[in-house]
mmCIF file of C-alpha atoms and ligand atoms in Angstrom:
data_model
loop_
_atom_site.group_PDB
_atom_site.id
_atom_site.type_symbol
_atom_site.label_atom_id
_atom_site.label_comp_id
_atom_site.label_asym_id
_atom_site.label_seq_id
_atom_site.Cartn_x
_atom_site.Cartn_y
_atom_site.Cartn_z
ATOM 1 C CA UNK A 1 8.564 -23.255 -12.863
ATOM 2 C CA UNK A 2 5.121 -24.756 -12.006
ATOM 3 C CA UNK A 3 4.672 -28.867 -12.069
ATOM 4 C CA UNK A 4 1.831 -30.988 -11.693
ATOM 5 C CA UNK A 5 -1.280 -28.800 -12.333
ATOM 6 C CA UNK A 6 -4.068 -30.211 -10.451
ATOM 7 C CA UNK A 7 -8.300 -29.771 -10.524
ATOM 8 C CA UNK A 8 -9.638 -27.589 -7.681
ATOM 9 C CA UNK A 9 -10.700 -31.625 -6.330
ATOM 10 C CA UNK A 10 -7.288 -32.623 -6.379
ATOM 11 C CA UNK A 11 -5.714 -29.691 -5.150
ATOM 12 C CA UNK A 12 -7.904 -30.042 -1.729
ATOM 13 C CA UNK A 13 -7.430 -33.800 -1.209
ATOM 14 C CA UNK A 14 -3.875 -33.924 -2.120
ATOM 15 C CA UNK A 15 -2.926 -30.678 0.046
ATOM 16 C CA UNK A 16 -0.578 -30.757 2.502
ATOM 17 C CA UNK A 17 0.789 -28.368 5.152
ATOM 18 C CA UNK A 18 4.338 -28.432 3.443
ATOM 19 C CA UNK A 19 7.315 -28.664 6.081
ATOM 20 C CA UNK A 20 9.932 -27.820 3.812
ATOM 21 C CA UNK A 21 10.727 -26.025 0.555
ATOM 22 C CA UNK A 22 13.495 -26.103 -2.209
ATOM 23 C CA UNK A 23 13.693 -22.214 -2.047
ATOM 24 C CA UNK A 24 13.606 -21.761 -5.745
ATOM 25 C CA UNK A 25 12.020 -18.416 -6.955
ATOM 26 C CA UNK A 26 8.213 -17.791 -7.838
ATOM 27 C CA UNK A 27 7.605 -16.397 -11.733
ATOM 28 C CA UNK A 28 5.902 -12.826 -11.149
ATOM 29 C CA UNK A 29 3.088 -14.078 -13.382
ATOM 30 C CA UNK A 30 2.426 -16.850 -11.391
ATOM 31 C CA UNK A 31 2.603 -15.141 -7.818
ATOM 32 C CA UNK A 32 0.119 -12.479 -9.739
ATOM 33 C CA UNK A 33 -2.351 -15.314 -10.588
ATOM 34 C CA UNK A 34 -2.209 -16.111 -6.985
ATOM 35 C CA UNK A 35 -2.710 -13.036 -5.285
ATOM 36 C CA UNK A 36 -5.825 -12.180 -8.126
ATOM 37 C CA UNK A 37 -7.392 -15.342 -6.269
ATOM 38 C CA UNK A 38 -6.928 -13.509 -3.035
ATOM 39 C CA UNK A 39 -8.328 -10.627 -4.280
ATOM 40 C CA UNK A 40 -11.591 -11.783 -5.920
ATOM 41 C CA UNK A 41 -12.491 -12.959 -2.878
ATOM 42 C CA UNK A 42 -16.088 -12.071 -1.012
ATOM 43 C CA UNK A 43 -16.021 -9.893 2.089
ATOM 44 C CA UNK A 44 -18.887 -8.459 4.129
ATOM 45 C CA UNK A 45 -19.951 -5.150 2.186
ATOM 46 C CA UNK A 46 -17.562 -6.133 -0.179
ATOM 47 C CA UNK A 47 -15.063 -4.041 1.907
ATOM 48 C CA UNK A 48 -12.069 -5.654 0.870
ATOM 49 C CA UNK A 49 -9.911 -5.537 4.248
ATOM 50 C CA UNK A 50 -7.463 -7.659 3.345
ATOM 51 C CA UNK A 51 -3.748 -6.570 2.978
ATOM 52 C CA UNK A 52 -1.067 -8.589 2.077
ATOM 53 C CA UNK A 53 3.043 -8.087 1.821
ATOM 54 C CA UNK A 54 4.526 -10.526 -0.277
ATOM 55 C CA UNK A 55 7.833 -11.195 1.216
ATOM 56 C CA UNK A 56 10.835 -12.993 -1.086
ATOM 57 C CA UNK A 57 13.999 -11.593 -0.557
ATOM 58 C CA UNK A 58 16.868 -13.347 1.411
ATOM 59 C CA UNK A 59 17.111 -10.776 3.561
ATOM 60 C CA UNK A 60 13.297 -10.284 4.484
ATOM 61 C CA UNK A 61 12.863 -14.050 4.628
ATOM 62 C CA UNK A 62 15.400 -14.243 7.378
ATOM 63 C CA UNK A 63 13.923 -11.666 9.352
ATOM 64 C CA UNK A 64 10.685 -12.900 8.658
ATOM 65 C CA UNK A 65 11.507 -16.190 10.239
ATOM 66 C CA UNK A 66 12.939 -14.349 13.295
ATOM 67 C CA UNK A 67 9.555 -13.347 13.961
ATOM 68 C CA UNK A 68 7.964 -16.721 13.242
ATOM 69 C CA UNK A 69 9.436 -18.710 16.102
ATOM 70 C CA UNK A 70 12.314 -19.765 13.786
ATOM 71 C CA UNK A 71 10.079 -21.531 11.634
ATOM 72 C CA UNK A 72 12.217 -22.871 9.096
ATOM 73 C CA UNK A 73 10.071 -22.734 6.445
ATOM 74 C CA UNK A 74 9.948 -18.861 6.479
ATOM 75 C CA UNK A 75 13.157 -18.592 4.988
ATOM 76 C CA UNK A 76 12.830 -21.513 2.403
ATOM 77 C CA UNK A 77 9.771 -20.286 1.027
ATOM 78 C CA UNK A 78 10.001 -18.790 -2.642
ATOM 79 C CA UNK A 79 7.427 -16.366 -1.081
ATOM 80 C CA UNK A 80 5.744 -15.964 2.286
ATOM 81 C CA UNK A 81 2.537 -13.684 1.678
ATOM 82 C CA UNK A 82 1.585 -11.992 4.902
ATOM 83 C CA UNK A 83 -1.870 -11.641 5.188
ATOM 84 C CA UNK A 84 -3.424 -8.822 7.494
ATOM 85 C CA UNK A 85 -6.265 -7.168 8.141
ATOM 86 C CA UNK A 86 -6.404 -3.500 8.217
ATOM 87 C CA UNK A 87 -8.980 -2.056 10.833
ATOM 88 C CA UNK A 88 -9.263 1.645 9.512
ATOM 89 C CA UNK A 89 -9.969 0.104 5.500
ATOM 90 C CA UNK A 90 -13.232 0.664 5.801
ATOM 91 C CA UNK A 91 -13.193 4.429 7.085
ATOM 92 C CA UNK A 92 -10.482 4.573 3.434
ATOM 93 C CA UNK A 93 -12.386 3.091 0.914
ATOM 94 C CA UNK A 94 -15.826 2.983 1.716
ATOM 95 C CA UNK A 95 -16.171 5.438 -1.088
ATOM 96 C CA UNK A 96 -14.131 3.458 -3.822
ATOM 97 C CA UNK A 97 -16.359 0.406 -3.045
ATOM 98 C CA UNK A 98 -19.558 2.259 -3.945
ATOM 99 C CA UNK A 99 -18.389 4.009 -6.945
ATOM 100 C CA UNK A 100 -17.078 0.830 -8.071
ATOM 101 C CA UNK A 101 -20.304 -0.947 -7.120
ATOM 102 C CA UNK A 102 -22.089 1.105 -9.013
ATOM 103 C CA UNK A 103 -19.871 0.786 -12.044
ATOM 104 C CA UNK A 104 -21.000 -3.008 -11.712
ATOM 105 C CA UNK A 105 -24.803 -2.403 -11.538
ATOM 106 C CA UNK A 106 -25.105 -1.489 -7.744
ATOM 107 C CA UNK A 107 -28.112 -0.086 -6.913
ATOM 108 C CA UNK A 108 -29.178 3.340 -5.405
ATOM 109 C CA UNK A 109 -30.623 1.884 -2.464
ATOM 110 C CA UNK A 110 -27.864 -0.427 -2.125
ATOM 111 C CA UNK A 111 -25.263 2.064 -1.835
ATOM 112 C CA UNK A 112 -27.387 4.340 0.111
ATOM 113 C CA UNK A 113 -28.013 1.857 2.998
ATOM 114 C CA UNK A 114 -24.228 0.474 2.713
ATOM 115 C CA UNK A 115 -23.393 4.488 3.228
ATOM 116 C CA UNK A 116 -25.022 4.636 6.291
ATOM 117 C CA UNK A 117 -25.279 1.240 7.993
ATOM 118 C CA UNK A 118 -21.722 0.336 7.032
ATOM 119 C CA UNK A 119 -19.780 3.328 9.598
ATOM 120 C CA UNK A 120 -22.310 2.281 11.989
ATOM 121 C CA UNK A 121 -21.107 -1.233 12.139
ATOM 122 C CA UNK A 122 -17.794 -1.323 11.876
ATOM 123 C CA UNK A 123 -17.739 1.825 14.332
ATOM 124 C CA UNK A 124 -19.623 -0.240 16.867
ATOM 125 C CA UNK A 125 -16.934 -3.346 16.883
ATOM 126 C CA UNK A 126 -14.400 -3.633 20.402
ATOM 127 C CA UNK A 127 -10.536 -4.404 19.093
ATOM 128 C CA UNK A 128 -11.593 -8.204 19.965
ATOM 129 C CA UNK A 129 -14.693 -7.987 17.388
ATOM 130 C CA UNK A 130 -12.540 -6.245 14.559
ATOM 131 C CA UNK A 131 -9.630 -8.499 14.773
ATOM 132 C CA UNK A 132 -12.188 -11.694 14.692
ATOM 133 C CA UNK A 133 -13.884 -9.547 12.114
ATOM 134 C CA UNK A 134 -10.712 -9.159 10.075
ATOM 135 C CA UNK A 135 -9.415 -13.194 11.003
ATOM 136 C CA UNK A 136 -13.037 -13.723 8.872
ATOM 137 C CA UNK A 137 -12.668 -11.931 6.228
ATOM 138 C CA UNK A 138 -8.657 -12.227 5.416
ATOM 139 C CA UNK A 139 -8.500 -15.955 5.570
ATOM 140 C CA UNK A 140 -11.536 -16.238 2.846
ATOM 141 C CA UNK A 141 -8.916 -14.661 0.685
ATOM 142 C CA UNK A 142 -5.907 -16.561 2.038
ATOM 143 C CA UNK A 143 -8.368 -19.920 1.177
ATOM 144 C CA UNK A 144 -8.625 -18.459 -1.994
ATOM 145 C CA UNK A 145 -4.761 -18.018 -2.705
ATOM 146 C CA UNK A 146 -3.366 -21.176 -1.120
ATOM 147 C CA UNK A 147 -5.926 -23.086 -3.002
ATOM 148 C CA UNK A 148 -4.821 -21.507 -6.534
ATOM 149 C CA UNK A 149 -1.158 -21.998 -5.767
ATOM 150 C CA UNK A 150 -2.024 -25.968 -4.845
ATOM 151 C CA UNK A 151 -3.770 -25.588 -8.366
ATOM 152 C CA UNK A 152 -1.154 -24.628 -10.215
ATOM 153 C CA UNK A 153 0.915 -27.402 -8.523
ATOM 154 C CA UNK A 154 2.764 -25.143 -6.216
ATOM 155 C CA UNK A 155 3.053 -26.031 -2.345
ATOM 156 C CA UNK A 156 1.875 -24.285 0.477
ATOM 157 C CA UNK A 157 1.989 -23.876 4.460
ATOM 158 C CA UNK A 158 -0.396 -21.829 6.342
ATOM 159 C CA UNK A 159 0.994 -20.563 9.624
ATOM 160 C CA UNK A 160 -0.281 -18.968 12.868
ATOM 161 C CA UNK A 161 2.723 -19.322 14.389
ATOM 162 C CA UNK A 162 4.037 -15.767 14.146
ATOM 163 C CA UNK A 163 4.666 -12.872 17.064
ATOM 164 C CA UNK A 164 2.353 -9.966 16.246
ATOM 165 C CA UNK A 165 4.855 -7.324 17.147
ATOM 166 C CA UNK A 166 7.697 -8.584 15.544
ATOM 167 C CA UNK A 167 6.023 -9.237 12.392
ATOM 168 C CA UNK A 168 4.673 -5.891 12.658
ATOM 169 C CA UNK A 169 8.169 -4.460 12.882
ATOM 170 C CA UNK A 170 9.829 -6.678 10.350
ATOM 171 C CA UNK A 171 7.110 -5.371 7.612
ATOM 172 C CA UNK A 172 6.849 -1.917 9.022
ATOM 173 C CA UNK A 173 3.479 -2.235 8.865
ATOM 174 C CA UNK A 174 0.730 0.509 9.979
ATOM 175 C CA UNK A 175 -0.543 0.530 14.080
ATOM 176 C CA UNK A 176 -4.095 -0.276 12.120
ATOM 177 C CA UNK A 177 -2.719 -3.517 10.978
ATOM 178 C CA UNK A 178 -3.650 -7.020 12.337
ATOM 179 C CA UNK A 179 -1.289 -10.040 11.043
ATOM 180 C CA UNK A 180 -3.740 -12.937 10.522
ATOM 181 C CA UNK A 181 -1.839 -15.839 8.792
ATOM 182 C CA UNK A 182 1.493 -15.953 6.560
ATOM 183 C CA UNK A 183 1.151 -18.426 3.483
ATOM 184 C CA UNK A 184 4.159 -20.111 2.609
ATOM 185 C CA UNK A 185 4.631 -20.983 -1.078
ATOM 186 C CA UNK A 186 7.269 -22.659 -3.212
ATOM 187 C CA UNK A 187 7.903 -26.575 -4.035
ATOM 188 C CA UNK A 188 8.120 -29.430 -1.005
ATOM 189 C CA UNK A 189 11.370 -30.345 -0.681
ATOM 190 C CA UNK A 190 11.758 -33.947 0.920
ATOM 191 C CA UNK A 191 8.695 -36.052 1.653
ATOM 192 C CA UNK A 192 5.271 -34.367 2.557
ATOM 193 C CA UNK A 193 4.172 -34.426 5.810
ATOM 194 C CA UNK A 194 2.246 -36.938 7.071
ATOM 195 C CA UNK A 195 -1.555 -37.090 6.404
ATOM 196 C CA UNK A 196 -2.765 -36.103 9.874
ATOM 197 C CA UNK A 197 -6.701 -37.669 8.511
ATOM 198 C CA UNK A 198 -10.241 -35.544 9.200
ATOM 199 C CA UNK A 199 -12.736 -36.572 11.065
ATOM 200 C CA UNK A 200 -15.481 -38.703 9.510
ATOM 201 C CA UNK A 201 -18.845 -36.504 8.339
ATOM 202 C CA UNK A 202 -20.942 -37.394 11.152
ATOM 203 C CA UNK A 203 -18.553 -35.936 13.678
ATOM 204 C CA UNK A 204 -19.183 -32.195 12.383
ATOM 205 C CA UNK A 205 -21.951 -32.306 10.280
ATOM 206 C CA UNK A 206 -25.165 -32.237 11.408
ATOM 207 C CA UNK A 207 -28.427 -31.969 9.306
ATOM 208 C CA UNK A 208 -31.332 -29.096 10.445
ATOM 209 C CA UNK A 209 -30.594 -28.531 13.625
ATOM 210 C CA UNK A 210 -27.773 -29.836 16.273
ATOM 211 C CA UNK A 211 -27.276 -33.292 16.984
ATOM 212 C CA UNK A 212 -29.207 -35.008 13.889
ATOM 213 C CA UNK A 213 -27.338 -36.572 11.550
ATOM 214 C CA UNK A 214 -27.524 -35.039 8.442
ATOM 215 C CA UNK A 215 -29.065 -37.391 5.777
ATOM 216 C CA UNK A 216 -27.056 -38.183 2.248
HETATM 217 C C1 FMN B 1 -4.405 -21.164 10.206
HETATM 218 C C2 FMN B 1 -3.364 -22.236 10.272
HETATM 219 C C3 FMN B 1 -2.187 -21.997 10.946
HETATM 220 C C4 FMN B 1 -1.163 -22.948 10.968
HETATM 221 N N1 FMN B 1 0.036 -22.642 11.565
HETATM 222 C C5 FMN B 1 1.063 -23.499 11.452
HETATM 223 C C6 FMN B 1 2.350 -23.131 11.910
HETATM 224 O O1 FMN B 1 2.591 -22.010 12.378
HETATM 225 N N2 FMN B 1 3.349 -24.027 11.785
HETATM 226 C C7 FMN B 1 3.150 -25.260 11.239
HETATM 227 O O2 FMN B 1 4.105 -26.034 11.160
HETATM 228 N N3 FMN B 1 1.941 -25.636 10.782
HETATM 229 C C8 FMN B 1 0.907 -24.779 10.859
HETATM 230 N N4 FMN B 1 -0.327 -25.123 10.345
HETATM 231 C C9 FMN B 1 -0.483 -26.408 9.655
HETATM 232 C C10 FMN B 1 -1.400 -27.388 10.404
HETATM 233 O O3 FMN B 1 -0.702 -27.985 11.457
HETATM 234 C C11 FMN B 1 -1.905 -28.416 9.395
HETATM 235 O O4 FMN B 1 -2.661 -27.753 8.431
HETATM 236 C C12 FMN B 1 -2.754 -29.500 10.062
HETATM 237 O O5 FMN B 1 -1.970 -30.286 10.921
HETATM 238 C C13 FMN B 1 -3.404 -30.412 9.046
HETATM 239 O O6 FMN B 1 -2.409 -30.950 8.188
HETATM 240 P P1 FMN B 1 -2.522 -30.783 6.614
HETATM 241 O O7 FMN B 1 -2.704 -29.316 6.335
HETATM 242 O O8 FMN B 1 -1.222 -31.292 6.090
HETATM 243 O O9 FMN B 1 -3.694 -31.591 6.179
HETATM 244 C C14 FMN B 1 -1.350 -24.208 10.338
HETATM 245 C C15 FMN B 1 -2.568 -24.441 9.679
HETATM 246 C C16 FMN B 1 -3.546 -23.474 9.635
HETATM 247 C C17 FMN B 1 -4.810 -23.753 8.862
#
């Protein structure tokens, strides 16, 4: 059951990296109103790389944690979505994207170039350039779903702290695969974590070029 629905303004100020969850489980429609945030996304070419396995059995949440340096919060998740990347997606769907581009109002010349220029990018990346090409794209959509989920007063935990291999064993996922982040989700249990702070503006932001301060 959701609590505390929140504005998109709340949901970012008020979110916290959530230590620990109660466990209880996720309504399907609500886990499908998160992952439809994922999925409307934008990618480059509108490829659409993203893959996710929404893990929320016991069983699967154990092993899951096994792989995640025993991070507790694996396991007491109502659902951990896995979010990866998958390298050969283009080479798959390339196709589907332009014939449902089209359906949309894509035009000729649009699809045409994409047709062409789009094999001869992605064919030109090194494993390091696809996997920071993938980290890109996936985590737009993981933004996207953690945000809804804060939205519709769920909590969350984004984590990096994960083994590649044994994640890729647990899931049984394909060698074209690249785990970027998993997204815990469920209701804090305890306090929240601390509020670590940001940085003030001036720190990061800087207005025309690098170094001025950008004016407000
Ligand atoms: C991509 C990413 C990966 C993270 N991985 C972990 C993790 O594996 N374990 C963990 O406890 N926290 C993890 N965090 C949470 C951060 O430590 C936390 O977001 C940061 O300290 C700021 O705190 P806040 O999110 O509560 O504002 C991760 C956050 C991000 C964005």
């Amino acid at each position: 059951m959701t609590k505390n629905k929140k504005t998109l303004s709340q949901a970012i100020q008020e979110r916290r990296a959530t230590p620990s969850f109660d466990s209880a489980p996720i309504p399907a429609e609500d886990l499908r109103q998160i992952l439809d945030a994922g999925l409307h996304a934008p990618s480059g070419y509108n490829l659409q790389p993203w893959r996710f396995v929404v893990v929320q059995s016991a069983e699967q949440k154990k092993k899951l944690r096994g792989a995640s340096y025993n991070q507790g919060k694996v396991e007491e998740a109502s659902a951990v979505i896995v979010a990866c990347g998958d390298s050969d997606g283009w080479r798959k769907d390339l196709d589907l994207i332009l014939e449902q581009g089209r359906k949309g109002g894509m035009p000729e010349s649009y699809a045409a170039q994409a047709q062409s220029s789009v094999p001869n990018y992605m064919s030109s990346f090194s494993s390091g350039q696809m996997q920071a090409w993938l980290n890109k794209q996936v985590m737009l959509a993981f933004t996207h779903m953690m945000l809804m989920a804060e939205v519709m007063g769920y909590d969350t935990a984004p984590m990096e702290g994960f083994e590649q291999d044994k994640v890729h064993e647990v899931l049984r996922l394909p060698l074209s695969y690249w785990v970027v982040a998993l997204l815990a989700i469920g209701h804090a249990k305890g306090p929240d974590k601390f509020d670590g702070g940001r940085f003030e503006i001036g720190h990061t932001v800087f207005g025309e070029e690098f170094g001025k301060p950008l004016k407000l």
